[in-house]
Amino acid sequence: LACLHKFDVDALSVFAKQIMVTIHERMMVPAANFMIMSFLPLWLIRKSRSPLFCTAIGQFMLFKKDVYEHIGGHRSVRGEILEDVLIAKMVKRCGHRFMIFDGRNNLYCRMYHDLREVVHGYTKVLFSAFDFRLVMISIAFIVVAAIHLAPFIMLPPALLFSWSPAVTNVILLQVIMVMVTKIILAIRFRMRAIDVILHPLSVIYLLSIAVNSVFQYRYNIGVCW
């Protein structure tokens, strides 16, 4: 309520502290937040009226009553898989203000417990996050792979086989930039040091489940809710 009034918004979502125990949870759950922090300027969520700059998590959402009624409540997104993000976008689409906040000191949630739950949970939402557009998720796949995975694969042979200093320096710089960002978020969200080192593995989890998400939707296999 304090955030709602202080920042003069009409609805908000609070990101909880995620309880992660198994290696599968630790590799995948922070990956989604990391990509949000990497590619979505948070100040635009509050400043811009465009629904494009918006995200949310259904674990905690707060609406002013009149705003919730104006957008049609959860009935307006009852047929959607990514209903939390879409209802947040609906708030902006109807001309209201929305923002997300860090609630790690106020609430917590354990989303998944093993690999099976992780795969099913993210398979359900990843393709839908791109509005089931194959072109869009393909572009995102390439960008994420190029920025967050390729440099880590290329750096060892670049150092071992003495590639051009210019090429090696660019690869090394990219690795450093990614790791610095990861370290900052790890400190902020109190992640384990080993999970920072395993960042390339985390990206492999994300990309693999993204492919699985597309495969299940495209071939009408369906999703596990």
Short mmCIF file of C-alpha atoms in Angstrom, two decimals:
data_model
loop_
_atom_site.label_atom_id
_atom_site.label_comp_id
_atom_site.label_asym_id
_atom_site.label_seq_id
_atom_site.Cartn_x
_atom_site.Cartn_y
_atom_site.Cartn_z
CA LEU A 1 0.00 0.00 0.00
CA ALA A 2 2.86 2.36 0.78
CA CYS A 3 4.39 1.74 -2.65
CA LEU A 4 1.01 2.19 -4.33
CA HIS A 5 0.66 5.68 -2.82
CA LYS A 6 4.30 6.75 -2.86
CA PHE A 7 4.77 6.05 -6.57
CA ASP A 8 1.22 7.09 -7.52
CA VAL A 9 0.36 3.88 -9.39
CA ASP A 10 -2.99 2.15 -9.84
CA ALA A 11 -1.80 -1.44 -9.58
CA LEU A 12 1.41 -3.25 -8.77
CA SER A 13 3.11 -6.61 -8.55
CA VAL A 14 5.64 -7.67 -5.93
CA PHE A 15 8.43 -10.11 -6.75
CA ALA A 16 8.84 -12.52 -3.86
CA LYS A 17 12.02 -14.15 -2.62
CA GLN A 18 12.20 -17.45 -4.50
CA ILE A 19 13.10 -20.47 -2.40
CA MET A 20 15.35 -22.70 -4.53
CA VAL A 21 16.79 -25.98 -3.26
CA THR A 22 17.61 -28.34 -6.13
CA ILE A 23 20.15 -27.54 -8.87
CA HIS A 24 17.31 -27.45 -11.40
CA GLU A 25 15.44 -24.73 -9.50
CA ARG A 26 18.63 -22.73 -8.96
CA MET A 27 19.55 -22.87 -12.64
CA MET A 28 16.14 -21.99 -14.08
CA VAL A 29 14.15 -19.84 -11.65
CA PRO A 30 16.70 -16.97 -11.44
CA ALA A 31 17.23 -17.13 -15.23
CA ALA A 32 13.80 -15.67 -15.90
CA ASN A 33 14.39 -12.76 -13.50
CA PHE A 34 17.88 -12.26 -14.93
CA MET A 35 16.49 -11.88 -18.45
CA ILE A 36 13.88 -9.39 -17.22
CA MET A 37 16.59 -7.34 -15.52
CA SER A 38 18.81 -7.57 -18.62
CA PHE A 39 16.31 -6.62 -21.33
CA LEU A 40 13.45 -4.69 -19.68
CA PRO A 41 14.29 -1.17 -18.40
CA LEU A 42 12.36 -1.10 -15.12
CA TRP A 43 11.87 2.68 -15.10
CA LEU A 44 9.89 2.38 -18.34
CA ILE A 45 7.35 0.14 -16.62
CA ARG A 46 6.18 3.08 -14.52
CA LYS A 47 6.96 5.96 -16.89
CA SER A 48 5.76 4.54 -20.20
CA ARG A 49 2.06 4.04 -20.97
CA SER A 50 2.91 1.34 -23.50
CA PRO A 51 1.84 -2.22 -22.49
CA LEU A 52 5.05 -3.41 -24.15
CA PHE A 53 7.02 -2.25 -21.11
CA CYS A 54 5.29 -4.31 -18.47
CA THR A 55 5.67 -7.53 -16.53
CA ALA A 56 4.26 -9.06 -13.36
CA ILE A 57 4.20 -12.19 -11.27
CA GLY A 58 0.93 -13.69 -10.12
CA GLN A 59 2.31 -14.59 -6.69
CA PHE A 60 1.41 -11.08 -5.51
CA MET A 61 -0.62 -8.41 -7.27
CA LEU A 62 -2.50 -5.43 -5.85
CA PHE A 63 -5.12 -3.31 -7.64
CA LYS A 64 -7.19 -0.31 -6.77
CA LYS A 65 -10.76 -1.59 -6.74
CA ASP A 66 -12.07 0.75 -9.43
CA VAL A 67 -9.10 -0.06 -11.68
CA TYR A 68 -9.61 -3.81 -11.24
CA GLU A 69 -13.28 -3.46 -12.16
CA HIS A 70 -12.47 -1.17 -15.11
CA ILE A 71 -10.13 -3.73 -16.72
CA GLY A 72 -12.64 -6.55 -16.21
CA GLY A 73 -10.75 -8.30 -13.44
CA HIS A 74 -9.29 -11.75 -13.97
CA ARG A 75 -12.28 -12.56 -16.17
CA SER A 76 -10.59 -10.52 -18.91
CA VAL A 77 -7.66 -12.98 -19.00
CA ARG A 78 -9.39 -16.20 -17.92
CA GLY A 79 -8.52 -17.95 -21.17
CA GLU A 80 -4.84 -17.03 -21.09
CA ILE A 81 -1.84 -18.99 -19.86
CA LEU A 82 0.32 -15.99 -18.92
CA GLU A 83 -2.56 -14.27 -17.16
CA ASP A 84 -0.48 -12.35 -14.61
CA VAL A 85 1.58 -10.50 -17.22
CA LEU A 86 -1.43 -9.96 -19.47
CA ILE A 87 -3.60 -8.48 -16.73
CA ALA A 88 -0.74 -6.09 -15.92
CA LYS A 89 -0.62 -5.09 -19.59
CA MET A 90 -4.40 -4.63 -19.48
CA VAL A 91 -3.94 -2.09 -16.68
CA LYS A 92 -1.70 -0.01 -18.94
CA ARG A 93 -3.82 -0.59 -22.02
CA CYS A 94 -6.77 0.95 -20.15
CA GLY A 95 -4.72 4.06 -19.32
CA HIS A 96 -3.71 3.25 -15.75
CA ARG A 97 -0.27 3.17 -14.12
CA PHE A 98 1.50 -0.03 -13.13
CA MET A 99 4.81 -0.88 -11.43
CA ILE A 100 6.72 -3.86 -10.02
CA PHE A 101 8.61 -3.91 -6.72
CA ASP A 102 11.18 -6.03 -4.94
CA GLY A 103 9.45 -7.86 -2.11
CA ARG A 104 12.19 -10.34 -1.14
CA ASN A 105 12.17 -9.08 2.44
CA ASN A 106 8.39 -9.34 2.77
CA LEU A 107 7.26 -12.61 1.20
CA TYR A 108 8.62 -15.83 -0.24
CA CYS A 109 7.54 -18.63 -2.53
CA ARG A 110 8.89 -21.98 -3.69
CA MET A 111 7.63 -22.38 -7.24
CA TYR A 112 9.00 -25.83 -8.07
CA HIS A 113 10.57 -28.82 -6.33
CA ASP A 114 12.32 -30.90 -9.01
CA LEU A 115 13.32 -31.02 -12.69
CA ARG A 116 9.92 -32.28 -13.81
CA GLU A 117 8.09 -29.35 -12.23
CA VAL A 118 10.65 -26.86 -13.57
CA VAL A 119 10.29 -28.18 -17.13
CA HIS A 120 6.49 -28.28 -17.01
CA GLY A 121 6.21 -24.84 -15.41
CA TYR A 122 8.43 -22.97 -17.84
CA THR A 123 7.32 -24.99 -20.87
CA LYS A 124 3.84 -23.68 -20.12
CA VAL A 125 4.80 -20.01 -20.16
CA LEU A 126 7.85 -19.39 -22.37
CA PHE A 127 6.23 -19.55 -25.81
CA SER A 128 3.12 -17.77 -24.55
CA ALA A 129 5.37 -14.95 -23.29
CA PHE A 130 6.07 -14.19 -26.96
CA ASP A 131 2.39 -14.37 -27.89
CA PHE A 132 3.05 -17.73 -29.61
CA ARG A 133 5.01 -15.98 -32.35
CA LEU A 134 7.75 -18.24 -33.66
CA VAL A 135 9.69 -15.33 -35.19
CA MET A 136 9.77 -13.41 -31.91
CA ILE A 137 10.90 -16.30 -29.74
CA SER A 138 13.48 -17.27 -32.39
CA ILE A 139 14.96 -13.76 -32.29
CA ALA A 140 15.04 -13.87 -28.48
CA PHE A 141 16.68 -17.32 -28.61
CA ILE A 142 19.43 -16.06 -30.91
CA VAL A 143 20.03 -12.89 -28.88
CA VAL A 144 20.22 -14.75 -25.55
CA ALA A 145 22.47 -17.45 -27.02
CA ALA A 146 24.75 -14.85 -28.62
CA ILE A 147 25.09 -12.69 -25.50
CA HIS A 148 24.89 -15.15 -22.64
CA LEU A 149 26.19 -18.46 -23.99
CA ALA A 150 28.39 -18.10 -27.09
CA PRO A 151 31.13 -16.02 -25.37
CA PHE A 152 31.60 -18.67 -22.67
CA ILE A 153 31.93 -21.38 -25.33
CA MET A 154 34.30 -19.35 -27.48
CA LEU A 155 36.61 -18.03 -24.74
CA PRO A 156 38.51 -21.30 -23.97
CA PRO A 157 39.51 -22.00 -27.62
CA ALA A 158 40.28 -18.29 -28.11
CA LEU A 159 42.79 -18.43 -25.25
CA LEU A 160 44.05 -21.93 -26.00
CA PHE A 161 44.66 -21.43 -29.72
CA SER A 162 45.76 -17.78 -29.54
CA TRP A 163 43.02 -16.23 -31.64
CA SER A 164 43.39 -12.64 -32.80
CA PRO A 165 43.85 -10.35 -29.77
CA ALA A 166 41.01 -8.12 -30.97
CA VAL A 167 38.58 -11.06 -31.19
CA THR A 168 39.75 -12.52 -27.87
CA ASN A 169 39.39 -9.16 -26.12
CA VAL A 170 35.84 -8.70 -27.42
CA ILE A 171 34.87 -12.17 -26.20
CA LEU A 172 36.52 -11.59 -22.83
CA LEU A 173 34.83 -8.20 -22.44
CA GLN A 174 31.44 -9.77 -23.16
CA VAL A 175 32.04 -12.50 -20.57
CA ILE A 176 33.07 -9.90 -17.99
CA MET A 177 29.99 -7.74 -18.65
CA VAL A 178 27.64 -10.71 -18.27
CA MET A 179 29.35 -11.94 -15.11
CA VAL A 180 29.42 -8.48 -13.49
CA THR A 181 25.68 -8.18 -14.09
CA LYS A 182 25.15 -11.66 -12.69
CA ILE A 183 27.26 -10.91 -9.62
CA ILE A 184 25.34 -7.69 -8.91
CA LEU A 185 22.03 -9.57 -9.06
CA ALA A 186 23.47 -12.46 -7.02
CA ILE A 187 24.41 -10.03 -4.24
CA ARG A 188 21.07 -8.27 -4.46
CA PHE A 189 19.04 -11.49 -4.32
CA ARG A 190 21.49 -13.47 -2.14
CA MET A 191 22.24 -16.22 -4.63
CA ARG A 192 24.94 -18.83 -4.17
CA ALA A 193 28.39 -18.09 -5.60
CA ILE A 194 28.47 -21.43 -7.42
CA ASP A 195 25.26 -20.49 -9.25
CA VAL A 196 26.97 -17.40 -10.63
CA ILE A 197 29.80 -19.55 -12.01
CA LEU A 198 27.25 -21.93 -13.53
CA HIS A 199 25.58 -19.13 -15.51
CA PRO A 200 26.21 -20.85 -18.91
CA LEU A 201 24.44 -23.96 -17.61
CA SER A 202 21.53 -21.78 -16.53
CA VAL A 203 21.26 -20.39 -20.06
CA ILE A 204 21.31 -23.92 -21.49
CA TYR A 205 18.37 -24.80 -19.21
CA LEU A 206 16.48 -21.72 -20.42
CA LEU A 207 17.10 -22.27 -24.13
CA SER A 208 16.33 -26.00 -23.95
CA ILE A 209 13.01 -25.42 -22.21
CA ALA A 210 12.19 -22.65 -24.71
CA VAL A 211 12.64 -25.15 -27.55
CA ASN A 212 10.48 -27.65 -25.68
CA SER A 213 7.80 -25.00 -25.18
CA VAL A 214 7.65 -24.24 -28.91
CA PHE A 215 7.64 -27.96 -29.76
CA GLN A 216 4.73 -28.77 -27.45
CA TYR A 217 2.59 -25.90 -28.71
CA ARG A 218 3.39 -26.33 -32.40
CA TYR A 219 2.62 -30.04 -32.34
CA ASN A 220 -0.49 -29.70 -30.16
CA ILE A 221 0.95 -31.82 -27.38
CA GLY A 222 -0.48 -29.37 -24.87
CA VAL A 223 0.89 -28.16 -21.55
CA CYS A 224 0.89 -29.46 -18.01
CA TRP A 225 -0.86 -27.05 -15.65
#
